[in-house]
Tab-separated table of C-alpha atoms and ligand atoms in Angstrom:
chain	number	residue	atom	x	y	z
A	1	UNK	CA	-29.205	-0.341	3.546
A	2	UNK	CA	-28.644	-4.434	3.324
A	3	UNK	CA	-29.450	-5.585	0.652
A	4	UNK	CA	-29.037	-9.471	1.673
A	5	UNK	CA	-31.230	-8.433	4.614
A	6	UNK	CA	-33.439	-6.476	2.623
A	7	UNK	CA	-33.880	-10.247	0.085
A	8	UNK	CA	-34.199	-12.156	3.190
A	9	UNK	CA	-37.120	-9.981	4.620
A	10	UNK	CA	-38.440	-10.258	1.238
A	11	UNK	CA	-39.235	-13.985	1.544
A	12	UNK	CA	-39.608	-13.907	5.085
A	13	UNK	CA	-42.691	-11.210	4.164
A	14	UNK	CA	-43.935	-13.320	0.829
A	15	UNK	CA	-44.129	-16.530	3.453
A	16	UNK	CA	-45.812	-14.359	6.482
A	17	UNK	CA	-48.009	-12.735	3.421
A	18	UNK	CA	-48.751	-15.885	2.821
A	19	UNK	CA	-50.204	-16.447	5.994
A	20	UNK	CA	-52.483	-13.179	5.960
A	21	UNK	CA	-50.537	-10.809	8.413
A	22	UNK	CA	-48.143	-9.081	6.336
A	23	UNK	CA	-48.365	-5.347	6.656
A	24	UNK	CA	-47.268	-4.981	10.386
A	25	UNK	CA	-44.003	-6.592	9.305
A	26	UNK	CA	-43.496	-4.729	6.390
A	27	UNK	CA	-43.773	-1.116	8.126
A	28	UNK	CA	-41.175	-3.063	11.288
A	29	UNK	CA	-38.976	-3.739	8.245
A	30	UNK	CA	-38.892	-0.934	6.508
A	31	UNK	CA	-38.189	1.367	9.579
A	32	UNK	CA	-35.335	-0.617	10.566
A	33	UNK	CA	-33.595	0.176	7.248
A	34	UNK	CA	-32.851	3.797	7.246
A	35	UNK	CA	-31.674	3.528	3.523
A	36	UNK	CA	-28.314	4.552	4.597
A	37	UNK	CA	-24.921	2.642	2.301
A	38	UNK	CA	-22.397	1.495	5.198
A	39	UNK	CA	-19.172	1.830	3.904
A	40	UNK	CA	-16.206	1.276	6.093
A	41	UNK	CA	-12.868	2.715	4.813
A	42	UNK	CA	-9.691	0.934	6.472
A	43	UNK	CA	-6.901	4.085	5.921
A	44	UNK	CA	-3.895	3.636	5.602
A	45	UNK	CA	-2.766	6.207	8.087
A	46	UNK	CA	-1.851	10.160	8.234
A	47	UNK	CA	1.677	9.810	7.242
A	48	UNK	CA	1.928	12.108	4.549
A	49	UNK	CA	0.000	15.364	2.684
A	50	UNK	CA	-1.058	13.202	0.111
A	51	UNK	CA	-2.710	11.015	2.447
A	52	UNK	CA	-4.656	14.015	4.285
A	53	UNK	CA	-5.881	14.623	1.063
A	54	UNK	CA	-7.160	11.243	0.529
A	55	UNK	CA	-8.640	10.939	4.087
A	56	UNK	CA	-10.304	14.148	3.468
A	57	UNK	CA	-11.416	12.886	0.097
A	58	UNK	CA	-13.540	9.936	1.836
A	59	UNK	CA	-14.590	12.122	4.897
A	60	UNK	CA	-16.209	14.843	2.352
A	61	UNK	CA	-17.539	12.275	-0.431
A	62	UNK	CA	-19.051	9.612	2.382
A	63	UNK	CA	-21.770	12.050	4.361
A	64	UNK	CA	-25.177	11.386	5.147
A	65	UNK	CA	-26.666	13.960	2.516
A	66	UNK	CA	-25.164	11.587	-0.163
A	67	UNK	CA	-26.869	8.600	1.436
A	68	UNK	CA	-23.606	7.119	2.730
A	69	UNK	CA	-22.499	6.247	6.909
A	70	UNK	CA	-18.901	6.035	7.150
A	71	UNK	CA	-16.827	4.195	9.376
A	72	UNK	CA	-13.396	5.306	9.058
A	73	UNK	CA	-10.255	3.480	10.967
A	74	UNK	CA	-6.929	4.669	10.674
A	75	UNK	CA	-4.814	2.090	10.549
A	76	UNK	CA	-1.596	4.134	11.758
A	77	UNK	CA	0.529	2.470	8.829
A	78	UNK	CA	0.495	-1.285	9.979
A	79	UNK	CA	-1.308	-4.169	8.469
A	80	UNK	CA	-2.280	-5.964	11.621
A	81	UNK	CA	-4.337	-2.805	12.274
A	82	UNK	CA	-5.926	-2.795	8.710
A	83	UNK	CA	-6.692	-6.514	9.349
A	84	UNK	CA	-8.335	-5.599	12.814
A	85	UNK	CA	-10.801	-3.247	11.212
A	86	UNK	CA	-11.682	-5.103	8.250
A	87	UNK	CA	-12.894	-7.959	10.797
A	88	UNK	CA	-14.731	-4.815	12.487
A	89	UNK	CA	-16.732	-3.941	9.533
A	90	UNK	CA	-17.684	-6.792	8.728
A	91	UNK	CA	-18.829	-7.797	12.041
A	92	UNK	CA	-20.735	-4.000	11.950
A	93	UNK	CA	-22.397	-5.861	8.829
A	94	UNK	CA	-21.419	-2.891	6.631
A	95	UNK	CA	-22.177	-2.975	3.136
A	96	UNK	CA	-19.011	-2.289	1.633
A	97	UNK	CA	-15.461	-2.520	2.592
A	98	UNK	CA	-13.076	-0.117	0.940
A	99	UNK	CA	-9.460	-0.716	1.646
A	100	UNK	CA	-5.777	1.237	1.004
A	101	UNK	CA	-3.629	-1.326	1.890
A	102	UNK	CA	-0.309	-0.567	3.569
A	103	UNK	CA	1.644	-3.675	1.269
A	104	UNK	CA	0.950	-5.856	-1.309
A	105	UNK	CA	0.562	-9.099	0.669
A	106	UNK	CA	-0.855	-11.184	3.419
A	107	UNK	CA	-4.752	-10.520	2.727
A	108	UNK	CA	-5.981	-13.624	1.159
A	109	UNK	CA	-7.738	-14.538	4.922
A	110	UNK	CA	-9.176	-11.540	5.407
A	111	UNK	CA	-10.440	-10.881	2.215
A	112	UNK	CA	-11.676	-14.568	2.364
A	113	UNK	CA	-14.144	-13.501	5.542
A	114	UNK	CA	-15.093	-10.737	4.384
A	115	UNK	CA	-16.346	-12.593	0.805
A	116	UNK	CA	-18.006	-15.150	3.139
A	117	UNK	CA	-19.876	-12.473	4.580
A	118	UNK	CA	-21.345	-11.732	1.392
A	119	UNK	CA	-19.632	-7.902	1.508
A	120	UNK	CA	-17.824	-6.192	-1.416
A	121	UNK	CA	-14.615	-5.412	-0.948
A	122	UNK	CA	-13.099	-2.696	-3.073
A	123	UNK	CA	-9.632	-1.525	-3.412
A	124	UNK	CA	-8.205	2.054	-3.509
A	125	UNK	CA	-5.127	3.964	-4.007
A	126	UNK	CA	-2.451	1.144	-3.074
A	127	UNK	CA	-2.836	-2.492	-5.147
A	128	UNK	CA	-3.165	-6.060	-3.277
A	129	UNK	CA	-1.644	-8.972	-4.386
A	130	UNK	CA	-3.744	-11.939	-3.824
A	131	UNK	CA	-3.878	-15.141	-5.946
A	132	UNK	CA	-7.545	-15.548	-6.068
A	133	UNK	CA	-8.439	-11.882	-7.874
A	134	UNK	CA	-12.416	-12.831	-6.904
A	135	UNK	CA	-11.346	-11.636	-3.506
A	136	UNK	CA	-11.946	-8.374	-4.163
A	137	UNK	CA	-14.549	-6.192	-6.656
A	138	UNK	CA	-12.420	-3.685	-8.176
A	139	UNK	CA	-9.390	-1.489	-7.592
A	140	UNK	CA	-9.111	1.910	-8.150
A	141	UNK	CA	-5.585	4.526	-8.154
A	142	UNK	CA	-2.239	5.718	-9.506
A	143	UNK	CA	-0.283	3.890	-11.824
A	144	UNK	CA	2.945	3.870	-9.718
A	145	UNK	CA	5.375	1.984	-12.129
A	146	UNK	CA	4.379	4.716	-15.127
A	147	UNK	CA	5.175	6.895	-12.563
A	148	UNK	CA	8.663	6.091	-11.694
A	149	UNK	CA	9.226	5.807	-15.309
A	150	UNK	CA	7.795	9.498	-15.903
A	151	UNK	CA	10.713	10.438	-13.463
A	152	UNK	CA	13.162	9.236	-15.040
A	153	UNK	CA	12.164	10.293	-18.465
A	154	UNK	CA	11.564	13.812	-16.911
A	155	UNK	CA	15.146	13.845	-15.342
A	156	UNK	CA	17.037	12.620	-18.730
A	157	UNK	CA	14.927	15.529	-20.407
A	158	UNK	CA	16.425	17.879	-17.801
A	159	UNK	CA	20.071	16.767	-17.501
A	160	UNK	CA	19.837	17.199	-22.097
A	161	UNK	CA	18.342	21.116	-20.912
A	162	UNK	CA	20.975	22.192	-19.289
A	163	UNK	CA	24.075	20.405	-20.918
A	164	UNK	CA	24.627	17.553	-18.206
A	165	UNK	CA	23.455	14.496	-20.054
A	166	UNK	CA	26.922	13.135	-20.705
A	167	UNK	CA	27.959	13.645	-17.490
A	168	UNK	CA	28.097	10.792	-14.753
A	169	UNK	CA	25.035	11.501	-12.802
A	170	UNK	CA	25.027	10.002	-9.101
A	171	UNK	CA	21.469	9.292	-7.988
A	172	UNK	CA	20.156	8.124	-4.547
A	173	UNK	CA	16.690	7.107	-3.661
A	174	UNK	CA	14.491	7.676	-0.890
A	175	UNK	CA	11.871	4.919	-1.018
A	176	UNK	CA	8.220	4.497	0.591
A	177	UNK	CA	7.013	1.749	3.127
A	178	UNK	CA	8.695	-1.121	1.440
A	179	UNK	CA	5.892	-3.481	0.111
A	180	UNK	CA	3.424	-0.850	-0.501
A	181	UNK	CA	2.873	-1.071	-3.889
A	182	UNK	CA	3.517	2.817	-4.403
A	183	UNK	CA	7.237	1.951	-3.316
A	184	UNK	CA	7.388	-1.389	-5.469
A	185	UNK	CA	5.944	0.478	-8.469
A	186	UNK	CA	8.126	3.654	-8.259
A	187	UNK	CA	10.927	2.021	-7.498
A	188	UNK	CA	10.762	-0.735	-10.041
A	189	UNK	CA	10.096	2.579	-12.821
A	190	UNK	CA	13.404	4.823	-11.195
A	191	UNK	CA	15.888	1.738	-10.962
A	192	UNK	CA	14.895	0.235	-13.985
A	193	UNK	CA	15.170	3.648	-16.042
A	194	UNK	CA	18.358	4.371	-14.412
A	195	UNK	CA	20.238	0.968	-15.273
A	196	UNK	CA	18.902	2.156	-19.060
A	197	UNK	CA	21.015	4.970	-19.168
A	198	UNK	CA	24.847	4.598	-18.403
A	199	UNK	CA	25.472	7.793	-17.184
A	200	UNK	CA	23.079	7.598	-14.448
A	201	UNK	CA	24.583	5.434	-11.490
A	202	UNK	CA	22.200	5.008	-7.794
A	203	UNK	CA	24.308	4.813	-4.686
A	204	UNK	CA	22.108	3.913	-2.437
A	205	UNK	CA	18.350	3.394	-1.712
A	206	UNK	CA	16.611	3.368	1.779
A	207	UNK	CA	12.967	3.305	2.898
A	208	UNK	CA	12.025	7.252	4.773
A	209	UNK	CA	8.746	5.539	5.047
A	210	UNK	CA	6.829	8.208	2.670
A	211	UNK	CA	6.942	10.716	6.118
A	212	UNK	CA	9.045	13.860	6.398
A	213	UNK	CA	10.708	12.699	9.595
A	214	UNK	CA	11.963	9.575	8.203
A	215	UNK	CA	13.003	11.289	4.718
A	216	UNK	CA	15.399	13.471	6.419
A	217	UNK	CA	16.721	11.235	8.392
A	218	UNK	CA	17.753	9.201	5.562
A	219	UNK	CA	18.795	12.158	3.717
A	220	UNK	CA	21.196	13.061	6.300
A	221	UNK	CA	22.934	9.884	6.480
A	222	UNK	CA	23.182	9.433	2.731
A	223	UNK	CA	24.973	12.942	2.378
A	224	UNK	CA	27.308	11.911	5.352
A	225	UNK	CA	27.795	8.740	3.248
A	226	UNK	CA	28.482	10.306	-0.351
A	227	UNK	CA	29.504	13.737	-0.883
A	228	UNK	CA	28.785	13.541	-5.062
A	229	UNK	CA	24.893	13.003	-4.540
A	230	UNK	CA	23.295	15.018	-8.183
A	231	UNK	CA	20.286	14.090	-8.068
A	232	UNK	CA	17.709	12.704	-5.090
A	233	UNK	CA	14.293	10.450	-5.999
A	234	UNK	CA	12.190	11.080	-3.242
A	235	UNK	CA	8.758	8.514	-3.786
A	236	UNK	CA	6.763	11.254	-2.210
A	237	UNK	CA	6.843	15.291	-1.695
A	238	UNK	CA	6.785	14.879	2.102
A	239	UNK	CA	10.506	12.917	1.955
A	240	UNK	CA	11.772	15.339	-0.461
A	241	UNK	CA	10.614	18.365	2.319
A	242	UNK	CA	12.863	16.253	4.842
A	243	UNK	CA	15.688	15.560	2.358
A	244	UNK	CA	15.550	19.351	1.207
A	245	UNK	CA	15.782	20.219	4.898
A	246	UNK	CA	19.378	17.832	5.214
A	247	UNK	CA	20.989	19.247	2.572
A	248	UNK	CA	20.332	22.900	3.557
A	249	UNK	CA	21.819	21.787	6.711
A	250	UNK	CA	25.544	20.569	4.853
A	251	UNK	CA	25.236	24.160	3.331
A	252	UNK	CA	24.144	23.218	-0.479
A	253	UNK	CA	20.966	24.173	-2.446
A	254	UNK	CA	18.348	21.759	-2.894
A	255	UNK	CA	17.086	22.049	-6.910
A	256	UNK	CA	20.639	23.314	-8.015
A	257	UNK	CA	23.435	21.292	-6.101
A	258	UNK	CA	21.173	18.583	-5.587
A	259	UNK	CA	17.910	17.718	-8.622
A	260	UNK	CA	14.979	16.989	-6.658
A	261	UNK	CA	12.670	14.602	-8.584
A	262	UNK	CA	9.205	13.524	-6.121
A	263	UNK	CA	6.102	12.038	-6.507
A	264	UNK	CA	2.555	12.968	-4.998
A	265	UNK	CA	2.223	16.743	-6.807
A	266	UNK	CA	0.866	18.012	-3.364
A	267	UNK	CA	0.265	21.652	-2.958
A	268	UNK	CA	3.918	22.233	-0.419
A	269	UNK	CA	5.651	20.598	-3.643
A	270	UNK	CA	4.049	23.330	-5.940
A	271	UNK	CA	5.161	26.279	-3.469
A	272	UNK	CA	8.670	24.385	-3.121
A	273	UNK	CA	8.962	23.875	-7.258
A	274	UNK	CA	8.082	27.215	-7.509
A	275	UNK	CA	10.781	28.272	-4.800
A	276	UNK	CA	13.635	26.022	-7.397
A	277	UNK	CA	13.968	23.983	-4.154
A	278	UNK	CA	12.037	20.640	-5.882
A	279	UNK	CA	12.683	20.149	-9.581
A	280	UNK	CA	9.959	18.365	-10.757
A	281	UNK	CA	7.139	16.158	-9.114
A	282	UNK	CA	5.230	13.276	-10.792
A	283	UNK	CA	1.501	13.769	-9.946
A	284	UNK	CA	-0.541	11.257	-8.074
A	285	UNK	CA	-4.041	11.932	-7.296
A	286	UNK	CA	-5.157	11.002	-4.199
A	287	UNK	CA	-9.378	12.171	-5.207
A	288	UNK	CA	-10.731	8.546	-4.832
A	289	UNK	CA	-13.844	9.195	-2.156
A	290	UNK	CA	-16.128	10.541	-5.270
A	291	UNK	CA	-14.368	7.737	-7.897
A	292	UNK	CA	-15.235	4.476	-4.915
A	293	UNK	CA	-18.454	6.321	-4.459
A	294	UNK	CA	-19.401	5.935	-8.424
A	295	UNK	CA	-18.140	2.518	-8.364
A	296	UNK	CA	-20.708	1.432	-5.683
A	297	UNK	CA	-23.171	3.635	-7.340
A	298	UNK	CA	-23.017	1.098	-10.123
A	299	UNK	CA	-22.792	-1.902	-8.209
A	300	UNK	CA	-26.274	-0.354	-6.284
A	301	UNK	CA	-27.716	-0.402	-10.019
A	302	UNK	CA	-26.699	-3.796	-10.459
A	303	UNK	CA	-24.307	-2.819	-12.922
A	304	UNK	CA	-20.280	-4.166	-13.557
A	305	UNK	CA	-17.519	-2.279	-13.167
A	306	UNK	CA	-13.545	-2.762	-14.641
A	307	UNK	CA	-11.708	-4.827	-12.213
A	308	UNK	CA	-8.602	-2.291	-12.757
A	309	UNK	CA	-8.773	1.291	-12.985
A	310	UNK	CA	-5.837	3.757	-13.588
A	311	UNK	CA	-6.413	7.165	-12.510
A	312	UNK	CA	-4.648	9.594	-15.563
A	313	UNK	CA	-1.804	11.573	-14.069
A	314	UNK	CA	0.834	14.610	-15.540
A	315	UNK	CA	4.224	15.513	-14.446
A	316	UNK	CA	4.953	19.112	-13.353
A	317	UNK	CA	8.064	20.651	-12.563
A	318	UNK	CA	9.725	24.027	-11.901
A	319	UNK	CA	9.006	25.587	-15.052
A	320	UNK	CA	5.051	24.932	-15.336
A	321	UNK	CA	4.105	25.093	-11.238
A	322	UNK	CA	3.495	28.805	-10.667
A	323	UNK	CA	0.849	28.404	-13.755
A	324	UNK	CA	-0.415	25.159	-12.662
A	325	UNK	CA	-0.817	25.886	-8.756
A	326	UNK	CA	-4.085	27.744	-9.233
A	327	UNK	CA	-5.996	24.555	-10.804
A	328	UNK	CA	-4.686	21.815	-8.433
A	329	UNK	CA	-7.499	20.840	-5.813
A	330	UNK	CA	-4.879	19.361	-3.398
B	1	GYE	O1	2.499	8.625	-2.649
B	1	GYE	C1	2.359	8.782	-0.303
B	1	GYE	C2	1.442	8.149	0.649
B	1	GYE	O2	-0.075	5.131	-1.708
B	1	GYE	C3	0.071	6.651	-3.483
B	1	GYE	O3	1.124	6.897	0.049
B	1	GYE	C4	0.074	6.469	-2.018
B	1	GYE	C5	1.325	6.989	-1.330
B	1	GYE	C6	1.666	8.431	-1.577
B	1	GYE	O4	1.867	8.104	1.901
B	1	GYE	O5	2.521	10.137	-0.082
């Protein structure tokens, strides 16, 4: 459904109409709009379970029986790609573009054709940082510097539990794709909260690129590198199932030699809290096909929506996940 096509063949019937042969037109017009909302989705990629989830989010909200076509492009984690089908869609003429953009920066051209071309843009899960804010309708997702700081704030909790919070406290950090705001968020939340507390010192930080693969990897050379690690941040579950994997391999236990603090709240994470093997992981929901879907909904109506909108998310840990498993949708 186009709605600047739909205005044009307005006047373009009022002005045949006015010329006493409207009707043929208006059934030609009418039968070439199927009443169908275009929406193409440019994805991130399939790095992680999180993202899975959001994929499937879009894939189950975005169907024909709600009114919707989607065209969904995985962008296999790099920009140029996202860039690539952005310029797609809005030579397909969709009607709106939703994006979850792999960093921060670089989008102002993009964003600038796409506003040409009279098409919404709206943002989801990660956060763009463009000057001109007009460049896009509204952004929805996680609130990844409250995040971080809900880490740290669960960790100093849990090092006062069990007697350790005037010890010195070695931390490292395994960090997302660096410039996505999910890494620039979390990151800013863990290092901040740990220069606030003097017992708490990080050793290191390294991107694992928010996969498994990646996370161990890193993992395995930081425990070759330091042999007093207490506590790893992973910035998502699917690291902190790579990192749990390295340091079985040196022969300690993940959750008791080593404090496992993640973010995401994915259903592995769950099993693995449960297990002791993760101590605690920061929620971050990745349901945004129904919360886009209301947005355009709105905009459809004619209505406004809030440029910025923070999805509200809970910590769990080892001690609540056995209870809290059976309500999590992800
Ligand atoms: O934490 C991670 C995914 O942008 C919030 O991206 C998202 C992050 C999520 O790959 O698992």
């Amino acid at each position: 459904m186009k709605k600047r096509i739909f205005a044009a063949s307005l006047a373009l019937m009022t002005l045949i109409g006015s010329m006493a042969f409207a009707s043929g037109q208006s059934e030609a017009s009418s039968a070439a709009d199927d009443g169908m909302i275009t929406v193409g989705y440019a994805q991130v990629g399939a790095e992680s379970d999180w993202r899975t989830a959001n994929t499937e989010s879009f894939k189950s909200t975005f169907v024909e029986a709600n009114g919707y076509k989607l065209i969904f492009d995985d962008a296999q984690q790099k920009q140029e790609n996202q860039i690539k089908a952005i310029r797609n869609f809005i030579q397909q003429d969709v009607d709106y573009i939703v994006v979850a953009p792999v960093v921060e920066t670089g989008w102002e051209t993009v964003l600038g054709e796409a506003k040409a071309a009279g098409i919404p843009v709206i943002l989801s899960d990660r956060m763009m940082d463009v000057s001109d804010p007009s460049l896009y309708t509204a952004w929805v997702g996680g609130n990844f510097y409250q995040e971080g700081v809900d880490g740290i704030l669960w960790l100093n909790n849990y090092l006062k539990k069990i007697g350790r919070d005037s010890e010195n406290i070695n931390c490292v950090l395994l960090q997302g794709t660096i410039g996505s705001s999910a890494q620039v968020g979390r990151t800013q939340g863990i290092t901040e909260g740990i220069d606030a507390n003097p017992n708490l010192t990080l050793l290191a930080k390294q991107t694992g690129e928010f996969t498994q693969a990646k996370g161990q990897e890193v993992m395995e050379s930081f425990l070759k590198a330091y042999s007093d690690i207490d506590v790893v941040f992973a910035e998502n579950d699917n690291m902190a199932f790579g990192a749990i994997d390295a340091i079985k391999a040196v022969g300690k236990v993940p959750g008791q030699d080593i404090i496992i603090v993640s973010f995401d709240a994915v259903h592995e994470a769950f099993v693995k809290m449960i297990a002791g093997e993760i101590n605690a992981s920061v929620e971050c929901n990745p349901l945004h096909g129904p919360r886009v879907a209301e947005i355009i909904q709105i905009l459809e109506a004619g209505g406004s929506v809030d440029k910025i909108m923070y999805v509200v998310e809970e910590v769990f840990d080892m001690f609540n996940a056995e209870e809290k498993l059976p309500t999590r949708q992800y």
